[in-house]
């Protein structure tokens, strides 16, 4: 029995073109997502459209303080920069999308298609995250994980219907986890800090990260450990500084924090 | 069948990955779908197909927001209204309460009974949508939801089980080297037929019922239960008279089989009685008087509408660019011409089956007779391409290239219709899904050496169709020829259909040669 099975173990576990298959799963999911474009959308749709408008049309100092609409910006700065990036394309397609007053509750086909397709593109981040995380796995398990993540029904409902960018965030989380799995703890910590500046909700994972990095990265003897802790802390602070620097400049950090948390 | 063996977890010490199921490389990506057998795979694929159908149902239907006549959706709703509120005898009769000019019933009685049942369902949840007179042009969210549910339920109850049974029967007698993933692919390609989904769940029709009954009949025929097959096919005929496209194939195959049995006349008589019996049961309310019977019959064959309407990729419409049939000949002559052309074009296929009936030949025969009817028959609609497409999808593992080519051009021939219905987005995503599914199959098979000429020709044609798509969507036709683009699309599709039908007819006759060779070999042994 052992002799029969050992040759199979020696067979290389990865098929010739794993990435093609992953792209196939993504493309098939994208087809279904395209079909769901005219489906129900919640108020979150208008929320994100409004954020495109304020990040595009208003100066940075007013992003967190604009009161034109009840949907004030309540995500950390990296997401605001992401919306700013998207708004460049939105402006090219239909300037009314990014107009702060005229775009209120704008629900024509252009904004619908633009936003839905932007979510599909942001799912590429999830794709990369799951690819990175499952690179070293045995092929059968790898495929199962791809299918479960890329075709996750909960993500489809939340993103396609309710409308959010969770695939994008989860992709970053998976990238961070993949770095930790490879043993590159600093990179993992850095990517997680970046994620925290995208969506503060992921702070619920911060204690786990802290304990893991403390034990796995820093617990290496007194001096070395403290040095590593210092490096880790410096990196996290650097990431937050990059995110919040413009707002620190305008003296808005405290009020921003209040807006974000409440 | 793939070798799937479960290995006991016997090395907990090591940190290496423990394989759950060992499979061949090629079916690796889909081991999770196929490792529990054909029923589990079918259920998963069926659920996914249902999801796609539901997603397409979100989109507009034919004639949405388009008074006064609206479209097929309103027609079906109106039939539910008529069948619910009027007695049976009045359904096909023109009267003050039933104005046949406003979407009068023009399908056989089984459609009427089905409309009645669905009407009951609609009336239970939304009586306003089927109230006599007042519900004309009724358009509401609940009404649309309920109507879409009637199509979804018909699909799941009729088409899906028929396809499952067909796949089980088709692969039962075959070489067991067919891998499970190949069978799963075949099921997916039949259930995810883009044309059928777009027409039934987008445009709005009930082709799934008549096509499902036909698939059931084919499956029973392949498993040699001829009487059941006859019943099912008669029911399909009684649901939509277009199912008659397959009649020559059924007739010739059954006749061929009967002639080879002992007492052929008795066999023919048995089948004939079963068919007559089924027809009698369905038409029972209308056989009491000649007037009622002829009244229904005249609704089924609206010859006054002319030999073609709109731009359909068949012979009469395409050649009318050069030969103005409608102007040169009266309707009576055109009826005879089209009848003659249809019969003569499906005659070779019929003769082949009567001479040497075989299961494979029967499937080709279905394709050939459906194509002849599509190309040469009277009053063909674009949606009728679904009929030849069905046997092509059943033959998908035998003729993958043919099936892919045919589906793409069938989709293209329906593009103007779908564009009018504002179904361009589902059209694009279902076409993409279909191409992805095909990529799976071609990736798995051994790379066949296709000649450079053939791949050049296919690329040229594909490029033409892509260009025409873009042109149709972005440009307006010149005022002098407002239907120029429709005509070009029709011309391109017609040319492809002609090539395909010549090829399939030749293929069917080659089966005869092949079976002769096999017989000779057996005799030698």
PDB file of N, CA, C and O in Angstrom, chain A residues 178-232:
ATOM      1  N   UNK A 178      -0.559  36.134   4.561  1.00  0.00           N
ATOM      2  CA  UNK A 178       0.380  35.342   3.774  1.00  0.00           C
ATOM      3  C   UNK A 178       1.816  35.701   4.122  1.00  0.00           C
ATOM      4  O   UNK A 178       2.688  34.833   4.158  1.00  0.00           O
ATOM      5  N   UNK A 179       2.064  36.988   4.399  1.00  0.00           N
ATOM      6  CA  UNK A 179       3.410  37.374   4.825  1.00  0.00           C
ATOM      7  C   UNK A 179       3.766  36.732   6.151  1.00  0.00           C
ATOM      8  O   UNK A 179       4.874  36.250   6.361  1.00  0.00           O
ATOM      9  N   UNK A 180       2.804  36.726   7.083  1.00  0.00           N
ATOM     10  CA  UNK A 180       3.055  36.104   8.385  1.00  0.00           C
ATOM     11  C   UNK A 180       3.352  34.624   8.213  1.00  0.00           C
ATOM     12  O   UNK A 180       4.221  34.071   8.868  1.00  0.00           O
ATOM     13  N   UNK A 181       2.612  34.001   7.297  1.00  0.00           N
ATOM     14  CA  UNK A 181       2.800  32.565   7.083  1.00  0.00           C
ATOM     15  C   UNK A 181       4.170  32.265   6.516  1.00  0.00           C
ATOM     16  O   UNK A 181       4.744  31.225   6.781  1.00  0.00           O
ATOM     17  N   UNK A 182       4.674  33.212   5.698  1.00  0.00           N
ATOM     18  CA  UNK A 182       6.010  33.002   5.134  1.00  0.00           C
ATOM     19  C   UNK A 182       7.102  33.323   6.136  1.00  0.00           C
ATOM     20  O   UNK A 182       8.272  33.161   5.848  1.00  0.00           O
ATOM     21  N   UNK A 183       6.689  33.828   7.284  1.00  0.00           N
ATOM     22  CA  UNK A 183       7.681  34.173   8.303  1.00  0.00           C
ATOM     23  C   UNK A 183       8.147  35.610   8.224  1.00  0.00           C
ATOM     24  O   UNK A 183       9.007  36.040   8.993  1.00  0.00           O
ATOM     25  N   UNK A 184       7.572  36.377   7.278  1.00  0.00           N
ATOM     26  CA  UNK A 184       8.012  37.782   7.146  1.00  0.00           C
ATOM     27  C   UNK A 184       7.111  38.650   8.001  1.00  0.00           C
ATOM     28  O   UNK A 184       6.195  39.315   7.522  1.00  0.00           O
ATOM     29  N   UNK A 185       7.408  38.619   9.313  1.00  0.00           N
ATOM     30  CA  UNK A 185       6.506  39.246  10.272  1.00  0.00           C
ATOM     31  C   UNK A 185       6.413  40.756  10.117  1.00  0.00           C
ATOM     32  O   UNK A 185       5.342  41.343  10.287  1.00  0.00           O
ATOM     33  N   UNK A 186       7.525  41.377   9.782  1.00  0.00           N
ATOM     34  CA  UNK A 186       7.505  42.847   9.653  1.00  0.00           C
ATOM     35  C   UNK A 186       6.563  43.266   8.539  1.00  0.00           C
ATOM     36  O   UNK A 186       5.763  44.186   8.706  1.00  0.00           O
ATOM     37  N   UNK A 187       6.690  42.578   7.405  1.00  0.00           N
ATOM     38  CA  UNK A 187       5.810  42.896   6.274  1.00  0.00           C
ATOM     39  C   UNK A 187       4.352  42.660   6.637  1.00  0.00           C
ATOM     40  O   UNK A 187       3.469  43.455   6.308  1.00  0.00           O
ATOM     41  N   UNK A 188       4.118  41.544   7.352  1.00  0.00           N
ATOM     42  CA  UNK A 188       2.753  41.233   7.767  1.00  0.00           C
ATOM     43  C   UNK A 188       2.190  42.330   8.651  1.00  0.00           C
ATOM     44  O   UNK A 188       1.045  42.768   8.470  1.00  0.00           O
ATOM     45  N   UNK A 189       3.017  42.789   9.587  1.00  0.00           N
ATOM     46  CA  UNK A 189       2.594  43.857  10.482  1.00  0.00           C
ATOM     47  C   UNK A 189       2.338  45.144   9.721  1.00  0.00           C
ATOM     48  O   UNK A 189       1.361  45.865   9.974  1.00  0.00           O
ATOM     49  N   UNK A 190       3.197  45.423   8.748  1.00  0.00           N
ATOM     50  CA  UNK A 190       3.054  46.660   7.965  1.00  0.00           C
ATOM     51  C   UNK A 190       1.760  46.654   7.180  1.00  0.00           C
ATOM     52  O   UNK A 190       0.987  47.619   7.182  1.00  0.00           O
ATOM     53  N   UNK A 191       1.505  45.526   6.518  1.00  0.00           N
ATOM     54  CA  UNK A 191       0.277  45.449   5.705  1.00  0.00           C
ATOM     55  C   UNK A 191      -0.954  45.542   6.592  1.00  0.00           C
ATOM     56  O   UNK A 191      -1.956  46.176   6.241  1.00  0.00           O
ATOM     57  N   UNK A 192      -0.872  44.954   7.793  1.00  0.00           N
ATOM     58  CA  UNK A 192      -2.023  45.049   8.690  1.00  0.00           C
ATOM     59  C   UNK A 192      -2.231  46.490   9.142  1.00  0.00           C
ATOM     60  O   UNK A 192      -3.379  46.951   9.272  1.00  0.00           O
ATOM     61  N   UNK A 193      -1.142  47.201   9.380  1.00  0.00           N
ATOM     62  CA  UNK A 193      -1.280  48.616   9.765  1.00  0.00           C
ATOM     63  C   UNK A 193      -1.941  49.400   8.637  1.00  0.00           C
ATOM     64  O   UNK A 193      -2.797  50.260   8.862  1.00  0.00           O
ATOM     65  N   UNK A 194      -1.531  49.090   7.397  1.00  0.00           N
ATOM     66  CA  UNK A 194      -2.162  49.735   6.229  1.00  0.00           C
ATOM     67  C   UNK A 194      -3.652  49.450   6.229  1.00  0.00           C
ATOM     68  O   UNK A 194      -4.483  50.331   6.016  1.00  0.00           O
ATOM     69  N   UNK A 195      -3.999  48.189   6.511  1.00  0.00           N
ATOM     70  CA  UNK A 195      -5.412  47.804   6.517  1.00  0.00           C
ATOM     71  C   UNK A 195      -6.188  48.587   7.565  1.00  0.00           C
ATOM     72  O   UNK A 195      -7.310  49.029   7.325  1.00  0.00           O
ATOM     73  N   UNK A 196      -5.560  48.791   8.737  1.00  0.00           N
ATOM     74  CA  UNK A 196      -6.245  49.538   9.792  1.00  0.00           C
ATOM     75  C   UNK A 196      -6.549  50.956   9.349  1.00  0.00           C
ATOM     76  O   UNK A 196      -7.550  51.543   9.759  1.00  0.00           O
ATOM     77  N   UNK A 197      -5.674  51.494   8.483  1.00  0.00           N
ATOM     78  CA  UNK A 197      -5.934  52.839   7.989  1.00  0.00           C
ATOM     79  C   UNK A 197      -6.929  52.857   6.843  1.00  0.00           C
ATOM     80  O   UNK A 197      -7.273  53.914   6.334  1.00  0.00           O
ATOM     81  N   UNK A 198      -7.369  51.676   6.401  1.00  0.00           N
ATOM     82  CA  UNK A 198      -8.438  51.599   5.404  1.00  0.00           C
ATOM     83  C   UNK A 198      -9.781  51.456   6.075  1.00  0.00           C
ATOM     84  O   UNK A 198     -10.751  52.092   5.707  1.00  0.00           O
ATOM     85  N   UNK A 199      -9.822  50.539   7.040  1.00  0.00           N
ATOM     86  CA  UNK A 199     -11.083  50.326   7.735  1.00  0.00           C
ATOM     87  C   UNK A 199     -10.776  50.001   9.181  1.00  0.00           C
ATOM     88  O   UNK A 199     -10.175  48.963   9.484  1.00  0.00           O
ATOM     89  N   UNK A 200     -11.195  50.856  10.061  1.00  0.00           N
ATOM     90  CA  UNK A 200     -10.849  50.716  11.478  1.00  0.00           C
ATOM     91  C   UNK A 200     -11.499  49.509  12.116  1.00  0.00           C
ATOM     92  O   UNK A 200     -11.094  49.082  13.184  1.00  0.00           O
ATOM     93  N   UNK A 201     -12.481  48.933  11.444  1.00  0.00           N
ATOM     94  CA  UNK A 201     -13.168  47.769  11.999  1.00  0.00           C
ATOM     95  C   UNK A 201     -12.214  46.611  12.230  1.00  0.00           C
ATOM     96  O   UNK A 201     -12.411  45.791  13.135  1.00  0.00           O
ATOM     97  N   UNK A 202     -11.150  46.549  11.410  1.00  0.00           N
ATOM     98  CA  UNK A 202     -10.196  45.457  11.556  1.00  0.00           C
ATOM     99  C   UNK A 202      -9.370  45.564  12.819  1.00  0.00           C
ATOM    100  O   UNK A 202      -8.548  44.689  13.092  1.00  0.00           O
ATOM    101  N   UNK A 203      -9.572  46.641  13.587  1.00  0.00           N
ATOM    102  CA  UNK A 203      -8.892  46.752  14.879  1.00  0.00           C
ATOM    103  C   UNK A 203      -9.272  45.605  15.807  1.00  0.00           C
ATOM    104  O   UNK A 203      -8.562  45.336  16.775  1.00  0.00           O
ATOM    105  N   UNK A 204     -10.397  44.928  15.511  1.00  0.00           N
ATOM    106  CA  UNK A 204     -10.764  43.783  16.353  1.00  0.00           C
ATOM    107  C   UNK A 204      -9.715  42.690  16.260  1.00  0.00           C
ATOM    108  O   UNK A 204      -9.588  41.862  17.153  1.00  0.00           O
ATOM    109  N   UNK A 205      -8.953  42.673  15.156  1.00  0.00           N
ATOM    110  CA  UNK A 205      -7.906  41.656  15.005  1.00  0.00           C
ATOM    111  C   UNK A 205      -6.587  42.126  15.592  1.00  0.00           C
ATOM    112  O   UNK A 205      -5.639  41.347  15.680  1.00  0.00           O
ATOM    113  N   UNK A 206      -6.522  43.390  15.982  1.00  0.00           N
ATOM    114  CA  UNK A 206      -5.244  43.950  16.456  1.00  0.00           C
ATOM    115  C   UNK A 206      -4.665  43.214  17.668  1.00  0.00           C
ATOM    116  O   UNK A 206      -3.466  42.941  17.689  1.00  0.00           O
ATOM    117  N   UNK A 207      -5.477  42.870  18.658  1.00  0.00           N
ATOM    118  CA  UNK A 207      -4.899  42.136  19.797  1.00  0.00           C
ATOM    119  C   UNK A 207      -4.223  40.834  19.373  1.00  0.00           C
ATOM    120  O   UNK A 207      -3.151  40.502  19.850  1.00  0.00           O
ATOM    121  N   UNK A 208      -4.879  40.106  18.463  1.00  0.00           N
ATOM    122  CA  UNK A 208      -4.305  38.840  17.995  1.00  0.00           C
ATOM    123  C   UNK A 208      -2.964  39.092  17.325  1.00  0.00           C
ATOM    124  O   UNK A 208      -1.980  38.403  17.574  1.00  0.00           O
ATOM    125  N   UNK A 209      -2.948  40.084  16.433  1.00  0.00           N
ATOM    126  CA  UNK A 209      -1.707  40.432  15.749  1.00  0.00           C
ATOM    127  C   UNK A 209      -0.628  40.813  16.748  1.00  0.00           C
ATOM    128  O   UNK A 209       0.522  40.405  16.629  1.00  0.00           O
ATOM    129  N   UNK A 210      -1.036  41.625  17.726  1.00  0.00           N
ATOM    130  CA  UNK A 210      -0.067  42.109  18.696  1.00  0.00           C
ATOM    131  C   UNK A 210       0.563  40.946  19.441  1.00  0.00           C
ATOM    132  O   UNK A 210       1.789  40.838  19.544  1.00  0.00           O
ATOM    133  N   UNK A 211      -0.283  40.050  19.940  1.00  0.00           N
ATOM    134  CA  UNK A 211       0.230  38.909  20.716  1.00  0.00           C
ATOM    135  C   UNK A 211       1.115  38.032  19.841  1.00  0.00           C
ATOM    136  O   UNK A 211       2.203  37.619  20.229  1.00  0.00           O
ATOM    137  N   UNK A 212       0.626  37.760  18.616  1.00  0.00           N
ATOM    138  CA  UNK A 212       1.402  36.883  17.737  1.00  0.00           C
ATOM    139  C   UNK A 212       2.767  37.482  17.407  1.00  0.00           C
ATOM    140  O   UNK A 212       3.802  36.819  17.493  1.00  0.00           O
ATOM    141  N   UNK A 213       2.744  38.773  17.015  1.00  0.00           N
ATOM    142  CA  UNK A 213       4.022  39.403  16.626  1.00  0.00           C
ATOM    143  C   UNK A 213       4.945  39.514  17.826  1.00  0.00           C
ATOM    144  O   UNK A 213       6.154  39.313  17.708  1.00  0.00           O
ATOM    145  N   UNK A 214       4.373  39.783  18.983  1.00  0.00           N
ATOM    146  CA  UNK A 214       5.191  39.882  20.203  1.00  0.00           C
ATOM    147  C   UNK A 214       5.884  38.550  20.476  1.00  0.00           C
ATOM    148  O   UNK A 214       7.096  38.493  20.693  1.00  0.00           O
ATOM    149  N   UNK A 215       5.106  37.476  20.374  1.00  0.00           N
ATOM    150  CA  UNK A 215       5.672  36.167  20.710  1.00  0.00           C
ATOM    151  C   UNK A 215       6.596  35.671  19.595  1.00  0.00           C
ATOM    152  O   UNK A 215       7.687  35.198  19.844  1.00  0.00           O
ATOM    153  N   UNK A 216       6.149  35.809  18.348  1.00  0.00           N
ATOM    154  CA  UNK A 216       6.889  35.201  17.248  1.00  0.00           C
ATOM    155  C   UNK A 216       8.065  36.041  16.771  1.00  0.00           C
ATOM    156  O   UNK A 216       9.114  35.516  16.400  1.00  0.00           O
ATOM    157  N   UNK A 217       7.897  37.367  16.812  1.00  0.00           N
ATOM    158  CA  UNK A 217       8.940  38.230  16.263  1.00  0.00           C
ATOM    159  C   UNK A 217       9.841  38.810  17.334  1.00  0.00           C
ATOM    160  O   UNK A 217      11.052  38.898  17.178  1.00  0.00           O
ATOM    161  N   UNK A 218       9.214  39.216  18.474  1.00  0.00           N
ATOM    162  CA  UNK A 218       9.973  39.973  19.460  1.00  0.00           C
ATOM    163  C   UNK A 218      10.559  39.128  20.596  1.00  0.00           C
ATOM    164  O   UNK A 218      11.455  39.571  21.306  1.00  0.00           O
ATOM    165  N   UNK A 219      10.028  37.938  20.796  1.00  0.00           N
ATOM    166  CA  UNK A 219      10.454  37.147  21.956  1.00  0.00           C
ATOM    167  C   UNK A 219      11.777  36.423  21.683  1.00  0.00           C
ATOM    168  O   UNK A 219      11.859  35.228  21.657  1.00  0.00           O
ATOM    169  N   UNK A 220      12.819  37.244  21.490  1.00  0.00           N
ATOM    170  CA  UNK A 220      14.090  36.625  21.097  1.00  0.00           C
ATOM    171  C   UNK A 220      15.228  37.124  21.987  1.00  0.00           C
ATOM    172  O   UNK A 220      16.268  37.503  21.521  1.00  0.00           O
ATOM    173  N   UNK A 221      14.988  37.155  23.265  1.00  0.00           N
ATOM    174  CA  UNK A 221      16.069  37.668  24.134  1.00  0.00           C
ATOM    175  C   UNK A 221      15.857  39.157  24.424  1.00  0.00           C
ATOM    176  O   UNK A 221      15.188  39.850  23.665  1.00  0.00           O
ATOM    177  N   UNK A 222      16.387  39.648  25.481  1.00  0.00           N
ATOM    178  CA  UNK A 222      16.048  40.969  26.014  1.00  0.00           C
ATOM    179  C   UNK A 222      16.363  42.097  25.035  1.00  0.00           C
ATOM    180  O   UNK A 222      15.486  42.852  24.620  1.00  0.00           O
ATOM    181  N   UNK A 223      17.661  42.215  24.678  1.00  0.00           N
ATOM    182  CA  UNK A 223      18.074  43.359  23.841  1.00  0.00           C
ATOM    183  C   UNK A 223      17.465  43.261  22.450  1.00  0.00           C
ATOM    184  O   UNK A 223      16.845  44.191  21.937  1.00  0.00           O
ATOM    185  N   UNK A 224      17.674  42.056  21.876  1.00  0.00           N
ATOM    186  CA  UNK A 224      17.198  41.869  20.496  1.00  0.00           C
ATOM    187  C   UNK A 224      15.697  42.051  20.444  1.00  0.00           C
ATOM    188  O   UNK A 224      15.148  42.661  19.518  1.00  0.00           O
ATOM    189  N   UNK A 225      15.021  41.489  21.478  1.00  0.00           N
ATOM    190  CA  UNK A 225      13.562  41.572  21.521  1.00  0.00           C
ATOM    191  C   UNK A 225      13.099  43.019  21.568  1.00  0.00           C
ATOM    192  O   UNK A 225      12.208  43.422  20.814  1.00  0.00           O
ATOM    193  N   UNK A 226      13.712  43.806  22.422  1.00  0.00           N
ATOM    194  CA  UNK A 226      13.303  45.197  22.541  1.00  0.00           C
ATOM    195  C   UNK A 226      13.575  45.968  21.266  1.00  0.00           C
ATOM    196  O   UNK A 226      12.798  46.814  20.839  1.00  0.00           O
ATOM    197  N   UNK A 227      14.713  45.642  20.627  1.00  0.00           N
ATOM    198  CA  UNK A 227      15.051  46.300  19.367  1.00  0.00           C
ATOM    199  C   UNK A 227      13.999  45.997  18.319  1.00  0.00           C
ATOM    200  O   UNK A 227      13.534  46.891  17.610  1.00  0.00           O
ATOM    201  N   UNK A 228      13.588  44.720  18.279  1.00  0.00           N
ATOM    202  CA  UNK A 228      12.579  44.322  17.287  1.00  0.00           C
ATOM    203  C   UNK A 228      11.250  44.977  17.579  1.00  0.00           C
ATOM    204  O   UNK A 228      10.531  45.409  16.663  1.00  0.00           O
ATOM    205  N   UNK A 229      10.913  45.055  18.881  1.00  0.00           N
ATOM    206  CA  UNK A 229       9.663  45.709  19.265  1.00  0.00           C
ATOM    207  C   UNK A 229       9.685  47.166  18.817  1.00  0.00           C
ATOM    208  O   UNK A 229       8.691  47.706  18.307  1.00  0.00           O
ATOM    209  N   UNK A 230      10.856  47.781  18.982  1.00  0.00           N
ATOM    210  CA  UNK A 230      11.010  49.174  18.583  1.00  0.00           C
ATOM    211  C   UNK A 230      10.790  49.329  17.074  1.00  0.00           C
ATOM    212  O   UNK A 230      10.091  50.240  16.612  1.00  0.00           O
ATOM    213  N   UNK A 231      11.419  48.422  16.298  1.00  0.00           N
ATOM    214  CA  UNK A 231      11.285  48.487  14.826  1.00  0.00           C
ATOM    215  C   UNK A 231       9.823  48.345  14.415  1.00  0.00           C
ATOM    216  O   UNK A 231       9.299  49.108  13.602  1.00  0.00           O
ATOM    217  N   UNK A 232       9.173  47.343  15.051  1.00  0.00           N
ATOM    218  CA  UNK A 232       7.775  47.087  14.730  1.00  0.00           C
ATOM    219  C   UNK A 232       6.924  48.322  15.016  1.00  0.00           C
ATOM    220  O   UNK A 232       6.114  48.773  14.206  1.00  0.00           O
TER     221      UNK A 232
END
